[in-house]
């Protein structure tokens, strides 16, 4: 196991000089220097970092429990490293399922993740088969050069279960990756797993197991899983018909949020204030999914996200935390997002970080995932909105904002590697098991082009409308948001309060 710890020291014990009966307890994963020693038969141990973690992570707070155990003369087991953990399965051929054609909620972000995935697989000497009909992407390019080695074969076919299965029968891959192609690829993977076709073909799903993905996608299973560890989601019920939806809405109490399960970009979602609106929204949502979710209305709460990475050895890190400029109620794709968070206290930040690690470990996710929170702005009450057990739109932003290649690392982890053995892509010498620290600010600002859609409402809500986004980097939030405004619309000087003429005054907007 590898732990994230706060430390500040300029010396270390030479492990080679330890007398008989003493063994190294911790070592630094970057320079292999000693970070702790333990006696093999006496209740003595020492560490070279700060387990109390005041102002830092609490990952090694368990050492205090061990110390108290020694004081009370309770035997504390000493677990030595098992060499068998370094034996992992090898793969010769892997099928990567892309995201398909561009659409609102699923566009260039997944070209980024797919390209990084191919790069990681080729480094391991694996033959890569890609299925993606969108030829306007980097990942479908088969040009071979030193900078980028593309997939060995590309199938420009629709991302459908039957088509993917035909490719599997033709290519006979060892494994398939469905976490790099957004919700489209994930849904295909779920469908093929439930039908038993993947198991029958002897193809392994790499990364997060399908039952874990299903647990994050199915609201009832997800809620039950969180209750096992004392965490909660917003009050929520699922429904498979309009009558069940009305019953659920009345249980929660209006207003409620209605959204389709297994859907992309908040498709078919909205807020209902009464039974009439509920019936209309439910009927609309059922056109895109067989199950809909009715959630408690938490509009006005802060919306926060953490990008979390976990390996098969249970090492777990949070790579980036982001805060939505807009409160809960506006879809993340339509919201201005700031990294790192600007309004959280140190206590709130580490409280949500600790929860993220606990949830991801309990679910058993392997690779990268995204956890979203609703946080009451007045007190520290929070609830978990959802966990995306795949690369999401936010993952591309987090990767570019921090310089941590999430898709690349997640691919390596899906092959059985651990975070300690993967090298930092910037330094090339230190480990990838670290949490980036930002001394700058990043703002993602969406861009809309609603003039092309004459009959579409320009009111922002729970269903995504933006067709693109920009990312600005600066030393402060003020500088960065001004840059973002100028990039979204070059006609603007920034947040100067002048009429941008982007909105047609003849269209009435609700206050």
Short mmCIF file of N, CA and C in Angstrom, two decimals, residues 240-338:
data_model
loop_
_atom_site.label_atom_id
_atom_site.label_comp_id
_atom_site.label_asym_id
_atom_site.label_seq_id
_atom_site.Cartn_x
_atom_site.Cartn_y
_atom_site.Cartn_z
N UNK A 240 -40.46 2.72 -13.15
CA UNK A 240 -40.48 2.13 -14.49
C UNK A 240 -41.74 2.49 -15.27
N UNK A 241 -42.65 3.25 -14.63
CA UNK A 241 -43.83 3.77 -15.35
C UNK A 241 -44.27 5.06 -14.69
N UNK A 242 -45.21 5.76 -15.32
CA UNK A 242 -45.65 7.08 -14.86
C UNK A 242 -46.31 7.00 -13.49
N UNK A 243 -47.11 5.97 -13.23
CA UNK A 243 -47.79 5.84 -11.93
C UNK A 243 -46.78 5.70 -10.80
N UNK A 244 -45.76 4.89 -11.01
CA UNK A 244 -44.71 4.74 -9.98
C UNK A 244 -43.98 6.06 -9.76
N UNK A 245 -43.78 6.80 -10.85
CA UNK A 245 -43.09 8.09 -10.76
C UNK A 245 -43.90 9.08 -9.93
N UNK A 246 -45.21 9.12 -10.15
CA UNK A 246 -46.08 10.02 -9.38
C UNK A 246 -46.08 9.65 -7.90
N UNK A 247 -46.09 8.35 -7.63
CA UNK A 247 -46.08 7.88 -6.24
C UNK A 247 -44.77 8.28 -5.55
N UNK A 248 -43.66 8.14 -6.27
CA UNK A 248 -42.35 8.50 -5.71
C UNK A 248 -42.25 9.99 -5.45
N UNK A 249 -42.77 10.80 -6.38
CA UNK A 249 -42.72 12.25 -6.23
C UNK A 249 -43.50 12.72 -5.01
N UNK A 250 -44.63 12.09 -4.78
CA UNK A 250 -45.44 12.47 -3.61
C UNK A 250 -44.81 12.00 -2.30
N UNK A 251 -44.05 10.91 -2.35
CA UNK A 251 -43.32 10.45 -1.16
C UNK A 251 -42.25 11.47 -0.76
N UNK A 252 -41.52 11.97 -1.78
CA UNK A 252 -40.43 12.92 -1.53
C UNK A 252 -40.98 14.29 -1.20
N UNK A 253 -42.00 14.70 -1.95
CA UNK A 253 -42.57 16.04 -1.79
C UNK A 253 -42.05 16.98 -2.87
N UNK A 254 -42.96 17.69 -3.52
CA UNK A 254 -42.57 18.60 -4.60
C UNK A 254 -41.85 19.82 -4.05
N UNK A 255 -40.96 20.46 -4.87
CA UNK A 255 -40.55 20.08 -6.22
C UNK A 255 -39.54 18.93 -6.20
N UNK A 256 -39.44 18.21 -7.33
CA UNK A 256 -38.50 17.10 -7.46
C UNK A 256 -37.76 17.20 -8.79
N UNK A 257 -36.63 16.51 -8.85
CA UNK A 257 -35.85 16.42 -10.09
C UNK A 257 -36.16 15.07 -10.74
N UNK A 258 -36.49 15.11 -12.02
CA UNK A 258 -36.79 13.90 -12.78
C UNK A 258 -35.70 13.71 -13.82
N UNK A 259 -35.10 12.51 -13.88
CA UNK A 259 -34.08 12.26 -14.90
C UNK A 259 -34.08 10.80 -15.31
N UNK A 260 -33.60 10.56 -16.52
CA UNK A 260 -33.56 9.21 -17.06
C UNK A 260 -32.30 8.50 -16.58
N UNK A 261 -32.43 7.22 -16.20
CA UNK A 261 -31.27 6.42 -15.82
C UNK A 261 -30.49 6.03 -17.08
N UNK A 262 -29.21 5.77 -16.94
CA UNK A 262 -28.34 5.35 -18.04
C UNK A 262 -28.37 6.34 -19.21
N UNK A 263 -28.62 7.63 -18.92
CA UNK A 263 -28.74 8.63 -19.99
C UNK A 263 -27.54 9.57 -19.98
N UNK A 264 -27.36 10.25 -21.09
CA UNK A 264 -26.20 11.11 -21.30
C UNK A 264 -26.60 12.57 -21.26
N UNK A 265 -25.79 13.39 -20.58
CA UNK A 265 -26.00 14.84 -20.59
C UNK A 265 -27.31 15.28 -19.99
N UNK A 266 -27.84 14.52 -19.02
CA UNK A 266 -29.11 14.91 -18.40
C UNK A 266 -30.28 14.84 -19.36
N UNK A 267 -30.18 13.97 -20.38
CA UNK A 267 -31.23 13.86 -21.40
C UNK A 267 -32.57 13.51 -20.77
N UNK A 268 -33.60 14.27 -21.11
CA UNK A 268 -34.95 13.99 -20.64
C UNK A 268 -35.18 14.36 -19.19
N UNK A 269 -34.34 15.21 -18.61
CA UNK A 269 -34.49 15.56 -17.20
C UNK A 269 -35.11 16.94 -17.03
N UNK A 270 -35.55 17.22 -15.81
CA UNK A 270 -36.14 18.51 -15.50
C UNK A 270 -36.73 18.52 -14.10
N UNK A 271 -37.23 19.68 -13.67
CA UNK A 271 -37.84 19.81 -12.35
C UNK A 271 -39.37 19.87 -12.48
N UNK A 272 -40.03 19.15 -11.60
CA UNK A 272 -41.50 19.14 -11.59
C UNK A 272 -42.01 19.70 -10.26
N UNK A 273 -43.00 20.58 -10.35
CA UNK A 273 -43.54 21.21 -9.14
C UNK A 273 -44.90 20.66 -8.74
N UNK A 274 -45.51 19.81 -9.61
CA UNK A 274 -46.82 19.24 -9.29
C UNK A 274 -47.03 17.97 -10.11
N UNK A 275 -48.17 17.30 -9.89
CA UNK A 275 -48.45 16.03 -10.57
C UNK A 275 -48.53 16.19 -12.08
N UNK A 276 -49.08 17.31 -12.56
CA UNK A 276 -49.23 17.53 -14.00
C UNK A 276 -47.86 17.61 -14.67
N UNK A 277 -46.96 18.44 -14.11
CA UNK A 277 -45.61 18.56 -14.65
C UNK A 277 -44.85 17.25 -14.54
N UNK A 278 -45.13 16.53 -13.44
CA UNK A 278 -44.47 15.26 -13.21
C UNK A 278 -44.83 14.25 -14.31
N UNK A 279 -46.11 14.17 -14.64
CA UNK A 279 -46.57 13.23 -15.67
C UNK A 279 -45.94 13.55 -17.02
N UNK A 280 -45.89 14.84 -17.36
CA UNK A 280 -45.30 15.26 -18.64
C UNK A 280 -43.81 14.93 -18.72
N UNK A 281 -43.09 15.25 -17.63
CA UNK A 281 -41.65 14.99 -17.61
C UNK A 281 -41.34 13.50 -17.63
N UNK A 282 -42.12 12.73 -16.87
CA UNK A 282 -41.90 11.29 -16.81
C UNK A 282 -42.12 10.65 -18.19
N UNK A 283 -43.18 11.05 -18.86
CA UNK A 283 -43.46 10.52 -20.20
C UNK A 283 -42.33 10.82 -21.16
N UNK A 284 -41.79 12.04 -21.05
CA UNK A 284 -40.67 12.46 -21.91
C UNK A 284 -39.41 11.64 -21.58
N UNK A 285 -39.12 11.44 -20.30
CA UNK A 285 -37.91 10.71 -19.87
C UNK A 285 -37.96 9.25 -20.29
N UNK A 286 -39.18 8.66 -20.29
CA UNK A 286 -39.31 7.24 -20.64
C UNK A 286 -39.04 6.98 -22.13
N UNK A 287 -38.99 8.04 -22.94
CA UNK A 287 -38.67 7.84 -24.36
C UNK A 287 -37.19 7.53 -24.56
N UNK A 288 -36.35 7.86 -23.57
CA UNK A 288 -34.91 7.63 -23.71
C UNK A 288 -34.37 6.59 -22.73
N UNK A 289 -35.22 6.09 -21.82
CA UNK A 289 -34.75 5.09 -20.86
C UNK A 289 -35.93 4.30 -20.31
N UNK A 290 -35.67 3.06 -19.92
CA UNK A 290 -36.74 2.22 -19.35
C UNK A 290 -36.91 2.48 -17.86
N UNK A 291 -35.97 3.23 -17.26
CA UNK A 291 -36.04 3.54 -15.84
C UNK A 291 -35.78 5.03 -15.65
N UNK A 292 -36.58 5.68 -14.80
CA UNK A 292 -36.31 7.08 -14.49
C UNK A 292 -36.07 7.23 -12.99
N UNK A 293 -35.42 8.31 -12.63
CA UNK A 293 -35.07 8.59 -11.23
C UNK A 293 -35.76 9.86 -10.78
N UNK A 294 -36.37 9.80 -9.61
CA UNK A 294 -37.02 10.97 -9.02
C UNK A 294 -36.22 11.34 -7.79
N UNK A 295 -35.58 12.52 -7.82
CA UNK A 295 -34.66 12.93 -6.76
C UNK A 295 -35.20 14.13 -5.98
N UNK A 296 -34.74 14.21 -4.74
CA UNK A 296 -35.03 15.36 -3.89
C UNK A 296 -34.46 16.62 -4.53
N UNK A 297 -35.16 17.73 -4.44
CA UNK A 297 -34.71 18.99 -5.01
C UNK A 297 -33.69 19.65 -4.06
N UNK A 298 -32.45 19.77 -4.52
CA UNK A 298 -31.40 20.38 -3.69
C UNK A 298 -30.85 21.65 -4.33
N UNK A 299 -31.66 22.29 -5.13
CA UNK A 299 -31.21 23.51 -5.80
C UNK A 299 -30.74 24.55 -4.78
N UNK A 300 -29.59 25.17 -5.07
CA UNK A 300 -29.04 26.15 -4.15
C UNK A 300 -27.86 25.63 -3.36
N UNK A 301 -27.71 24.29 -3.26
CA UNK A 301 -26.55 23.72 -2.57
C UNK A 301 -25.33 23.83 -3.49
N UNK A 302 -24.15 23.82 -2.89
CA UNK A 302 -22.92 23.81 -3.68
C UNK A 302 -22.77 22.46 -4.38
N UNK A 303 -22.27 22.48 -5.62
CA UNK A 303 -22.01 21.24 -6.34
C UNK A 303 -20.51 21.09 -6.53
N UNK A 304 -19.97 19.95 -6.07
CA UNK A 304 -18.53 19.71 -6.09
C UNK A 304 -18.22 18.36 -6.69
N UNK A 305 -17.03 18.24 -7.27
CA UNK A 305 -16.61 16.97 -7.88
C UNK A 305 -15.18 16.64 -7.46
N UNK A 306 -14.92 15.36 -7.28
CA UNK A 306 -13.56 14.88 -7.03
C UNK A 306 -13.24 13.81 -8.08
N UNK A 307 -12.08 13.91 -8.70
CA UNK A 307 -11.60 12.87 -9.60
C UNK A 307 -10.74 11.91 -8.77
N UNK A 308 -11.13 10.64 -8.72
CA UNK A 308 -10.47 9.67 -7.85
C UNK A 308 -9.88 8.54 -8.68
N UNK A 309 -8.69 8.10 -8.30
CA UNK A 309 -8.01 6.98 -8.96
C UNK A 309 -7.71 5.90 -7.92
N UNK A 310 -8.01 4.64 -8.26
CA UNK A 310 -7.73 3.52 -7.35
C UNK A 310 -7.15 2.36 -8.15
N UNK A 311 -6.16 1.67 -7.57
CA UNK A 311 -5.58 0.51 -8.24
C UNK A 311 -6.00 -0.79 -7.56
N UNK A 312 -5.56 -1.92 -8.11
CA UNK A 312 -5.96 -3.23 -7.60
C UNK A 312 -5.31 -3.56 -6.25
N UNK A 313 -4.29 -2.76 -5.85
CA UNK A 313 -3.66 -2.94 -4.54
C UNK A 313 -4.32 -2.07 -3.48
N UNK A 314 -5.42 -1.41 -3.84
CA UNK A 314 -6.21 -0.55 -2.95
C UNK A 314 -5.54 0.79 -2.64
N UNK A 315 -4.51 1.17 -3.43
CA UNK A 315 -3.99 2.53 -3.32
C UNK A 315 -5.01 3.46 -3.95
N UNK A 316 -5.30 4.57 -3.29
CA UNK A 316 -6.38 5.45 -3.74
C UNK A 316 -5.96 6.91 -3.57
N UNK A 317 -6.13 7.72 -4.60
CA UNK A 317 -5.77 9.14 -4.54
C UNK A 317 -6.87 9.99 -5.18
N UNK A 318 -6.95 11.24 -4.73
CA UNK A 318 -7.83 12.21 -5.39
C UNK A 318 -6.93 13.14 -6.20
N UNK A 319 -7.13 13.17 -7.51
CA UNK A 319 -6.25 13.91 -8.40
C UNK A 319 -6.64 15.38 -8.48
N UNK A 320 -7.93 15.66 -8.45
CA UNK A 320 -8.39 17.04 -8.64
C UNK A 320 -9.76 17.21 -8.00
N UNK A 321 -9.97 18.34 -7.36
CA UNK A 321 -11.33 18.66 -6.91
C UNK A 321 -11.80 19.93 -7.60
N UNK A 322 -13.06 19.95 -7.97
CA UNK A 322 -13.61 21.05 -8.74
C UNK A 322 -14.91 21.55 -8.12
N UNK A 323 -15.16 22.82 -8.27
CA UNK A 323 -16.37 23.42 -7.72
C UNK A 323 -17.15 24.11 -8.83
N UNK A 324 -18.46 23.87 -8.86
CA UNK A 324 -19.30 24.53 -9.86
C UNK A 324 -19.60 25.95 -9.42
N UNK A 325 -19.39 26.89 -10.32
CA UNK A 325 -19.70 28.29 -10.06
C UNK A 325 -21.20 28.45 -9.82
N UNK A 326 -21.99 27.69 -10.58
CA UNK A 326 -23.44 27.71 -10.42
C UNK A 326 -23.84 26.71 -9.34
N UNK A 327 -24.87 27.01 -8.57
CA UNK A 327 -25.32 26.05 -7.55
C UNK A 327 -26.00 24.85 -8.19
N UNK A 328 -26.33 23.86 -7.37
CA UNK A 328 -27.00 22.65 -7.86
C UNK A 328 -28.31 23.02 -8.56
N UNK A 329 -28.60 22.32 -9.64
CA UNK A 329 -29.81 22.60 -10.42
C UNK A 329 -29.47 22.89 -11.87
N UNK A 330 -28.22 23.34 -12.11
CA UNK A 330 -27.72 23.56 -13.47
C UNK A 330 -26.83 22.37 -13.82
N UNK A 331 -27.05 21.75 -14.99
CA UNK A 331 -26.23 20.60 -15.39
C UNK A 331 -24.76 21.00 -15.41
N UNK A 332 -23.89 20.08 -14.97
CA UNK A 332 -22.45 20.35 -14.91
C UNK A 332 -21.91 20.81 -16.25
N UNK A 333 -22.43 20.24 -17.35
CA UNK A 333 -21.97 20.63 -18.68
C UNK A 333 -22.33 22.05 -19.05
N UNK A 334 -23.33 22.62 -18.38
CA UNK A 334 -23.76 23.99 -18.64
C UNK A 334 -23.25 24.95 -17.56
N UNK A 335 -22.47 24.46 -16.64
CA UNK A 335 -22.02 25.26 -15.50
C UNK A 335 -20.56 25.67 -15.67
N UNK A 336 -20.23 26.83 -15.16
CA UNK A 336 -18.82 27.23 -15.07
C UNK A 336 -18.20 26.40 -13.94
N UNK A 337 -17.07 25.76 -14.23
CA UNK A 337 -16.41 24.90 -13.24
C UNK A 337 -15.04 25.46 -12.92
N UNK A 338 -14.70 25.49 -11.63
CA UNK A 338 -13.43 26.06 -11.17
C UNK A 338 -12.62 24.99 -10.45
#
